[in-house]
């Protein structure tokens, strides 16, 4: 089950008096929707996710999830980071079940739930393994299981796949998108990979900086499952690229857009 | 340059694999070290015995010492002394941990606590624990209490600083993920912070044990009538030099044992995987 996120007039600065990192962000994300944030580095994508997760409190405005104001982090609004940050003193099973343990669930329930999730992410055989012995992709799968274990309504992904090799990344993108659709989880993900955006998103938000803001929105409007090689896919990808380029040109303080080749590394 | 035409002789000519050789060396080298130590000891005793001015100290030589040791091990007094000293070390370490670990976590976790505490702590750390003796004697009505206090003062700093160092090295991602999963303060402490710093804490305790054991003997010269330090003083007063040397030997062996125990515990709590 997902949840509706409403972002109400958020302005944020890390230091009082400094230029705002985000200015007057206003948006609404529907229950079960998948939104992808793209934009050059430093435009406040991570900051926005931290604010939605309750890991940061905005200087002005508020985030509401299902009408409740977010004032602190909670397991039902879960965030995944570029680094899996697994705990090396716990095995795979203990890592995956940590959120449930914090919630005080009984041992037997945790065990059953973790077994299910390790199966879902394809790590059943590794349940007793040392997390340090896993590959980067497997570690990120453990982190995914850990995030899903608490039945989150909202999943926030801050480039969690960007450090992985292309094959692992592609399969994880597909799996996460499918899982979130199956369970109706509201998904907000940051990426600098245009294909990932078109592959996963219902809606893409193009962000810009100085000050950080949502410059444009883009409905992907493709059916599932999506085929990266398909004609429609390539067409939508082209349109998104053009929009992104145009949004770069309106940067008030930044440089005008560079050539198309450079644009492939969105947010690089 | 041309490569030399002679073949390099096989390093494993003896037919031993490299691993077996290393294993053998791990045993033979320390044994050789001990043998050299005994030789020096024996030479020293021989020199003492050969000089009429020092011949009364001949009891320090290995022969008489080991004979004394064997005799003392059969009697209760030595064991009582060991028990008393170990109790003081244990109690001192207990208080050192009880104060040092929470303070270390606080100083490591909160930057302001660090900034406030750093200077006073560095200052106090440099004061020899024995310098507190007069104060300790005034505060505590028993000599035992005073000695435990001194041991605690010696043990506190290594434990505190190691723990703080460990906390500062904690991956911020670990804290963020735990917060994100809804961890409360106590859960964060028990599930993340303590396991993360366990190794540094144990390293601090190991240092503390070393310092405490070294401080214990002079501390036991004062006032008390039990313990290994007292036993040394007593042996000196009765001119029983072979007994004195036997106690020194016991102190060294127990110290080594305590250190090895800490090393074992450190390995037990080491979550870092050797690759
Ligand atoms: N903890 C912080 N303290 C101060 N400034 C920060 C902090 N985190 C990010 N910033 C600044 O805020 C801006 C936006 O950062 P971020 O949200 O990480 O952008 P993005 O994820 O889009 O790259 C950057 O200019 C960055 O330097
Ligand atoms: Mg970022």
XYZ file of C-alpha atoms and ligand atoms in Angstrom:
571
model
C 0.000 0.000 0.000
C 1.384 3.375 -0.973
C 0.951 6.841 0.395
C 0.425 10.302 -1.002
C 3.251 12.757 -0.514
C 2.551 16.451 -0.567
C 5.422 18.877 -0.556
C 4.158 22.231 0.636
C 6.217 25.349 -0.033
C 9.525 23.921 1.039
C 12.539 26.179 1.283
C 15.694 24.862 2.841
C 19.081 26.202 3.743
C 21.712 24.287 5.662
C 23.090 27.423 7.311
C 20.932 30.301 8.428
C 21.415 33.255 6.098
C 23.047 31.197 3.352
C 21.488 30.930 -0.103
C 18.663 28.410 -0.042
C 19.534 24.956 -1.368
C 15.873 24.463 -2.253
C 13.381 27.239 -2.828
C 9.647 27.068 -2.712
C 9.153 23.451 -3.762
C 5.510 22.617 -4.244
C 4.425 19.202 -5.451
C 2.165 16.264 -4.955
C 3.068 12.645 -5.541
C 0.218 10.172 -5.757
C -0.016 6.900 -3.917
C 1.829 4.199 -5.875
C 3.331 6.670 -8.295
C 6.968 6.400 -9.387
C 8.699 9.749 -9.680
C 12.270 10.142 -10.887
C 14.321 13.240 -10.042
C 17.050 14.281 -12.439
C 19.277 17.329 -12.479
C 22.878 18.316 -12.231
C 24.745 17.585 -9.073
C 24.221 20.127 -6.327
C 20.690 21.057 -7.325
C 19.266 19.642 -4.100
C 17.940 16.214 -5.108
C 19.431 14.462 -2.089
C 18.315 17.274 0.172
C 14.741 16.925 -1.077
C 14.759 13.165 -0.398
C 16.169 13.707 3.105
C 13.378 16.187 3.764
C 10.705 13.740 2.576
C 12.269 10.973 4.693
C 12.256 13.169 7.789
C 16.042 12.900 8.098
C 16.124 16.685 7.739
C 13.583 19.309 8.721
C 12.882 22.070 6.177
C 13.648 25.692 7.018
C 10.210 26.623 5.706
C 7.176 24.663 4.601
C 6.434 21.027 5.327
C 6.121 17.560 3.868
C 2.941 15.608 4.520
C 2.578 11.915 3.923
C -1.031 10.779 3.837
C -1.870 14.098 5.447
C 0.493 13.642 8.394
C 3.348 16.065 8.692
C 6.763 14.399 8.572
C 8.646 15.411 11.715
C 11.059 12.501 12.133
C 12.301 9.470 10.207
C 10.079 6.415 10.281
C 10.523 2.908 8.925
C 7.425 3.255 6.742
C 9.125 6.029 4.736
C 12.312 4.364 3.794
C 15.350 5.775 2.076
C 18.153 3.921 0.293
C 21.513 5.512 -0.355
C 24.306 5.121 -2.858
C 26.256 3.163 -0.246
C 24.382 0.149 1.124
C 25.799 0.831 4.639
C 25.264 -2.718 5.861
C 26.421 -3.552 9.378
C 29.451 -5.843 9.088
C 28.940 -7.334 12.566
C 25.596 -8.762 11.470
C 25.001 -11.432 8.857
C 22.702 -10.960 5.868
C 19.612 -12.094 7.769
C 20.267 -9.837 10.758
C 20.887 -6.859 8.496
C 17.695 -7.414 6.549
C 15.626 -7.793 9.725
C 17.008 -4.778 11.566
C 14.055 -2.465 10.922
C 11.661 -5.101 12.245
C 13.863 -5.580 15.279
C 13.788 -1.843 15.972
C 10.004 -2.049 15.692
C 10.040 -4.746 18.393
C 8.485 -7.490 16.244
C 8.667 -11.057 17.590
C 11.654 -13.169 16.476
C 9.603 -15.751 14.584
C 7.807 -13.080 12.593
C 11.083 -11.373 11.699
C 12.516 -14.691 10.559
C 9.586 -15.466 8.298
C 9.444 -11.996 6.819
C 13.197 -11.877 6.175
C 13.090 -15.287 4.500
C 10.392 -13.990 2.161
C 12.344 -10.877 1.296
C 15.662 -12.613 0.758
C 13.792 -14.870 -1.630
C 12.333 -11.810 -3.355
C 15.757 -10.222 -3.873
C 17.332 -13.563 -4.780
C 19.606 -13.992 -1.773
C 18.026 -16.956 0.022
C 21.237 -18.965 -0.084
C 23.177 -16.146 1.513
C 21.042 -15.614 4.607
C 23.837 -16.569 7.011
C 26.640 -15.034 4.954
C 28.986 -12.291 6.089
C 27.869 -9.140 4.285
C 31.489 -8.224 3.606
C 31.808 -11.274 1.389
C 29.023 -10.105 -0.960
C 29.447 -8.189 -4.216
C 28.304 -4.566 -4.474
C 25.088 -5.597 -6.210
C 24.318 -8.265 -3.615
C 24.957 -5.784 -0.824
C 22.524 -3.344 -2.385
C 19.990 -6.198 -2.603
C 20.375 -6.795 1.125
C 19.789 -3.083 1.675
C 16.688 -3.337 -0.511
C 15.398 -6.278 1.528
C 16.100 -4.303 4.697
C 14.110 -1.362 3.331
C 11.197 -3.501 2.199
C 11.027 -5.569 5.397
C 9.128 -2.910 7.301
C 6.445 -2.709 4.604
C 7.199 0.881 3.645
C 4.533 3.031 2.023
C 7.177 5.242 0.475
C 10.569 4.252 -0.877
C 13.124 6.987 -1.535
C 16.150 5.996 -3.572
C 19.169 8.296 -3.701
C 21.169 6.898 -6.622
C 21.442 3.499 -4.964
C 22.514 1.770 -8.173
C 24.945 4.313 -9.548
C 28.014 2.551 -8.152
C 27.063 -0.785 -9.715
C 28.059 -2.235 -13.054
C 25.640 -1.751 -15.942
C 24.155 -5.274 -15.922
C 23.547 -5.372 -12.192
C 22.133 -1.871 -12.340
C 19.707 -2.711 -15.136
C 18.333 -5.788 -13.392
C 17.977 -4.015 -10.050
C 16.162 -1.067 -11.651
C 13.672 -3.410 -13.245
C 13.174 -5.406 -10.055
C 12.677 -2.395 -7.820
C 10.215 -0.827 -10.246
C 8.302 -4.113 -10.462
C 8.283 -4.652 -6.694
C 7.039 -1.133 -6.042
C 4.289 -1.526 -8.634
C 3.274 -4.910 -7.190
C 3.044 -3.580 -3.665
C 1.795 -0.150 -4.685
C 4.719 1.542 -2.954
C 5.185 5.218 -3.762
C 8.655 5.517 -5.236
C 10.795 8.627 -5.501
C 14.183 8.001 -7.007
C 17.167 10.122 -7.957
C 19.268 9.081 -10.887
C 21.694 10.508 -13.384
C 20.846 7.838 -15.893
C 18.285 8.948 -18.517
C 17.445 5.338 -19.396
C 16.785 4.545 -15.766
C 14.427 7.533 -15.644
C 12.422 6.410 -18.683
C 12.503 2.796 -17.546
C 11.110 3.374 -14.073
C 9.199 6.624 -13.965
C 5.585 7.566 -14.315
C 6.784 11.130 -14.059
C 10.210 12.723 -14.282
C 10.998 15.931 -12.404
C 13.811 17.947 -13.902
C 15.485 19.963 -11.189
C 17.698 22.982 -11.522
C 20.004 24.819 -9.164
C 20.746 28.279 -7.771
C 18.304 28.036 -6.142
C 17.279 24.380 -6.252
C 13.840 24.039 -7.790
C 11.699 21.779 -9.939
C 12.145 23.301 -13.375
C 9.920 21.029 -15.426
C 7.919 17.867 -15.225
C 7.672 15.148 -17.801
C 5.087 12.369 -18.064
C 6.704 9.234 -19.448
C 3.361 7.741 -20.515
C 4.636 4.348 -21.679
C 3.077 0.960 -20.923
C 4.663 -1.666 -18.711
C 6.846 -3.580 -19.109
C 9.074 -1.106 -20.909
C 11.634 -2.151 -23.458
C 14.744 0.028 -23.576
C 15.313 -0.936 -27.212
C 11.736 -0.158 -28.276
C 10.865 2.658 -30.680
C 8.492 4.367 -28.202
C 11.080 4.171 -25.501
C 13.715 5.827 -27.673
C 11.233 8.500 -28.751
C 10.309 9.404 -25.177
C 13.959 9.382 -24.247
C 14.669 11.903 -26.994
C 11.880 14.184 -25.838
C 13.136 14.061 -22.248
C 16.653 14.902 -23.410
C 15.343 17.914 -25.307
C 13.357 19.117 -22.336
C 16.344 18.683 -20.103
C 18.478 20.668 -22.482
C 15.914 23.446 -22.616
C 15.694 23.542 -18.846
C 19.465 23.962 -18.740
C 19.202 27.065 -20.927
C 16.937 28.819 -18.461
C 19.469 28.508 -15.676
C 19.693 32.083 -14.440
C 23.172 31.906 -12.974
C 24.610 28.738 -14.468
C 26.327 28.337 -17.793
C 24.270 27.872 -20.958
C 23.789 24.312 -22.071
C 26.679 22.418 -23.557
C 26.534 20.120 -26.524
C 24.326 17.056 -26.652
C 27.131 14.609 -25.888
C 27.854 16.259 -22.573
C 24.161 16.067 -21.761
C 24.298 12.306 -21.641
C 25.846 12.598 -18.242
C 22.895 14.237 -16.604
C 23.725 15.395 -13.111
C 27.197 13.823 -13.537
C 71.841 -6.606 -18.483
C 71.869 -10.306 -19.125
C 70.032 -12.580 -16.805
C 72.359 -14.670 -14.677
C 72.724 -18.136 -16.059
C 72.986 -19.905 -12.712
C 69.685 -21.054 -11.354
C 68.547 -19.608 -8.049
C 68.717 -22.344 -5.424
C 65.348 -23.639 -4.307
C 64.393 -21.877 -1.092
C 62.494 -24.913 0.114
C 65.442 -27.181 -0.257
C 64.654 -28.799 3.078
C 61.433 -30.102 1.551
C 59.182 -27.940 3.743
C 56.401 -25.876 2.263
C 56.464 -22.126 2.905
C 53.466 -22.443 5.219
C 55.037 -25.191 7.312
C 58.227 -23.171 7.582
C 56.313 -20.147 8.816
C 54.466 -22.282 11.365
C 57.717 -23.748 12.609
C 59.264 -20.292 12.865
C 56.274 -19.066 14.841
C 57.274 -21.561 17.531
C 61.039 -21.647 17.267
C 61.727 -17.901 17.221
C 59.861 -17.079 20.453
C 61.491 -20.101 22.096
C 64.871 -18.823 21.005
C 63.994 -15.410 22.456
C 63.093 -16.951 25.792
C 66.288 -18.994 25.748
C 68.330 -15.824 25.198
C 66.505 -14.131 28.076
C 67.275 -17.052 30.374
C 70.882 -16.972 29.277
C 71.174 -13.268 30.174
C 69.465 -13.965 33.470
C 71.831 -16.817 34.197
C 74.856 -14.706 33.210
C 73.676 -11.940 35.510
C 73.329 -14.374 38.384
C 76.756 -15.780 37.652
C 78.305 -12.305 37.727
C 76.519 -11.489 41.016
C 77.688 -14.762 42.571
C 81.266 -14.245 41.411
C 81.695 -10.856 43.112
C 82.094 -10.950 46.926
C 80.312 -7.563 47.199
C 77.164 -8.837 45.490
C 77.169 -12.487 46.397
C 74.241 -12.014 48.800
C 72.093 -11.231 45.714
C 72.903 -14.569 44.113
C 69.325 -15.625 44.846
C 68.283 -13.637 41.771
C 69.780 -16.317 39.522
C 67.431 -18.672 37.616
C 68.262 -21.737 39.710
C 67.338 -20.385 43.158
C 64.425 -18.375 41.736
C 62.789 -21.383 40.108
C 63.365 -23.434 43.252
C 61.697 -20.706 45.322
C 58.876 -20.433 42.837
C 58.216 -24.143 42.969
C 58.091 -24.013 46.739
C 55.840 -20.917 46.800
C 53.398 -22.391 44.296
C 52.838 -25.191 46.798
C 52.016 -22.733 49.587
C 48.964 -20.527 50.042
C 50.688 -17.154 50.452
C 51.565 -16.655 46.796
C 48.087 -17.572 45.673
C 46.584 -15.181 48.209
C 48.838 -12.427 46.871
C 47.807 -13.203 43.285
C 44.153 -13.223 44.299
C 44.428 -9.861 46.069
C 46.222 -8.247 43.130
C 43.802 -9.642 40.563
C 40.876 -8.426 42.617
C 42.311 -4.897 42.677
C 42.995 -4.957 38.948
C 39.510 -6.278 38.264
C 37.788 -3.693 40.458
C 39.912 -0.863 39.062
C 39.194 -1.921 35.474
C 35.511 -2.238 36.273
C 35.354 1.378 37.437
C 37.590 2.475 34.598
C 35.161 0.910 32.087
C 32.089 2.155 33.913
C 33.344 5.729 33.610
C 35.491 5.498 30.484
C 33.064 3.855 28.074
C 30.096 6.220 28.512
C 32.384 9.263 28.656
C 34.244 8.035 25.577
C 31.000 7.548 23.664
C 29.795 11.011 24.644
C 33.048 12.708 23.764
C 33.211 10.813 20.472
C 29.594 11.412 19.516
C 29.023 15.035 20.469
C 31.449 17.502 18.953
C 30.834 20.060 21.682
C 31.577 17.495 24.404
C 34.793 16.724 22.564
C 35.789 20.367 22.330
C 35.054 20.950 25.993
C 36.649 17.800 27.351
C 39.716 17.477 25.187
C 42.051 19.827 27.036
C 41.177 18.825 30.614
C 41.301 15.144 29.681
C 44.651 15.429 27.944
C 45.952 17.229 31.022
C 44.604 14.681 33.521
C 45.843 11.815 31.367
C 49.409 13.035 31.704
C 49.322 12.971 35.494
C 50.846 9.716 36.731
C 48.163 7.700 38.507
C 50.578 7.310 41.433
C 50.514 11.083 41.879
C 46.927 10.700 43.112
C 48.079 8.485 45.970
C 48.025 11.097 48.776
C 44.616 12.262 47.618
C 43.340 8.698 47.331
C 44.521 7.913 50.846
C 42.617 10.912 52.163
C 39.418 10.100 50.314
C 39.252 6.358 50.953
C 39.391 4.931 54.453
C 40.842 1.617 53.278
C 44.134 1.101 51.466
C 42.325 -1.288 49.185
C 39.887 1.425 48.146
C 42.758 3.813 47.470
C 44.586 1.297 45.294
C 41.454 0.462 43.312
C 41.004 4.191 42.779
C 44.552 4.485 41.439
C 44.040 1.558 39.092
C 40.783 3.080 37.898
C 42.562 6.385 37.244
C 45.210 4.543 35.252
C 42.667 2.500 33.294
C 40.214 5.311 32.612
C 42.146 7.276 30.006
C 43.113 4.580 27.516
C 39.549 3.232 27.635
C 38.015 6.674 27.237
C 40.257 7.826 24.409
C 40.053 4.558 22.457
C 36.274 4.483 22.730
C 35.979 8.111 21.631
C 38.306 7.441 18.719
C 36.171 4.461 17.691
C 32.968 6.480 17.853
C 34.445 9.220 15.704
C 35.362 6.637 13.068
C 31.825 5.240 12.824
C 30.528 5.392 9.258
C 27.890 8.177 9.281
C 25.899 6.030 6.848
C 25.377 3.453 9.614
C 23.835 6.069 11.872
C 21.677 7.494 9.097
C 20.375 4.084 8.042
C 19.509 3.176 11.627
C 17.702 6.473 12.163
C 15.893 5.913 8.916
C 14.784 2.454 10.088
C 13.244 4.096 13.134
C 15.913 3.330 15.743
C 15.524 5.079 19.091
C 18.517 6.272 21.088
C 18.940 3.079 23.130
C 18.568 0.867 20.042
C 21.109 2.968 18.179
C 23.522 2.526 21.066
C 23.017 -1.212 21.490
C 22.741 -2.287 17.866
C 25.012 0.158 16.058
C 27.346 2.243 18.201
C 28.502 -0.369 20.716
C 29.169 -3.152 18.198
C 30.880 -0.663 15.899
C 33.300 0.508 18.602
C 33.698 -2.838 20.373
C 37.097 -3.420 18.839
C 38.442 0.008 19.704
C 37.011 -0.365 23.185
C 38.775 -3.701 23.627
C 42.011 -2.171 22.335
C 41.616 0.541 24.973
C 40.944 -2.032 27.678
C 44.017 -3.922 26.583
C 46.151 -0.799 26.950
C 44.445 -0.106 30.274
C 45.237 -3.594 31.564
C 48.879 -3.066 30.665
C 49.105 0.302 32.411
C 47.058 -0.875 35.410
C 49.216 -3.935 35.915
C 52.357 -1.806 35.819
C 50.890 0.710 38.290
C 49.573 -1.983 40.624
C 52.927 -3.136 41.969
C 54.203 0.258 43.188
C 50.709 1.010 44.493
C 50.882 -2.153 46.582
C 54.193 -1.041 48.111
C 52.118 1.403 50.139
C 50.108 0.470 53.177
C 48.514 -2.815 52.176
C 49.630 -6.186 53.532
C 48.563 -8.314 50.582
C 49.167 -8.529 46.868
C 52.163 -9.116 44.638
C 53.634 -5.652 45.230
C 53.513 -6.269 48.946
C 55.085 -9.709 48.411
C 58.042 -8.071 46.639
C 58.512 -5.542 49.399
C 58.212 -8.260 52.021
C 60.800 -10.436 50.269
C 63.179 -7.480 50.083
C 62.796 -6.756 53.790
C 63.505 -10.374 54.672
C 66.430 -10.491 52.204
C 64.789 -13.424 50.451
C 66.001 -12.499 46.961
C 65.064 -15.744 45.291
C 61.455 -15.258 46.478
C 61.580 -11.668 45.229
C 62.692 -12.802 41.801
C 60.027 -15.511 41.807
C 57.327 -12.880 42.434
C 58.720 -10.745 39.602
C 58.486 -13.801 37.371
C 54.870 -14.379 38.437
C 54.012 -10.714 37.780
C 55.457 -10.976 34.294
C 53.650 -14.210 33.493
C 50.267 -12.955 34.748
C 50.723 -9.678 32.892
C 51.440 -11.579 29.724
C 48.416 -13.790 30.354
C 46.090 -10.831 30.874
C 47.351 -9.188 27.705
C 46.866 -12.393 25.714
C 43.340 -12.702 27.082
C 42.572 -9.177 25.879
C 44.071 -10.038 22.507
C 41.786 -13.054 22.304
C 38.736 -10.955 23.174
C 39.742 -8.409 20.557
C 39.849 -11.116 17.939
C 36.488 -12.387 19.157
C 34.871 -8.954 18.628
C 36.638 -8.158 15.386
C 34.008 -7.942 12.683
C 36.416 -6.746 10.017
C 36.904 -9.496 7.480
C 40.487 -10.332 6.563
C 40.694 -10.475 2.810
N 24.995 18.681 5.034
C 25.144 19.767 4.262
N 25.583 20.922 4.786
C 25.744 22.020 4.006
N 25.493 22.053 2.711
C 25.055 20.933 2.109
C 24.855 19.729 2.867
N 24.418 18.767 2.024
C 24.338 19.353 0.815
N 24.717 20.649 0.858
C 24.724 21.590 -0.259
O 23.424 21.669 -0.760
C 23.416 21.672 -2.173
C 22.547 20.538 -2.686
O 23.144 19.319 -2.341
P 22.474 17.916 -2.656
O 21.099 17.921 -2.102
O 23.384 16.870 -2.167
O 22.430 17.948 -4.237
P 22.325 16.724 -5.245
O 21.922 15.496 -4.517
O 21.330 17.169 -6.260
O 23.672 16.587 -5.866
C 24.863 21.575 -2.605
O 25.307 22.866 -2.950
C 25.578 21.081 -1.404
O 26.874 21.619 -1.357
Mg 22.949 13.665 -4.270
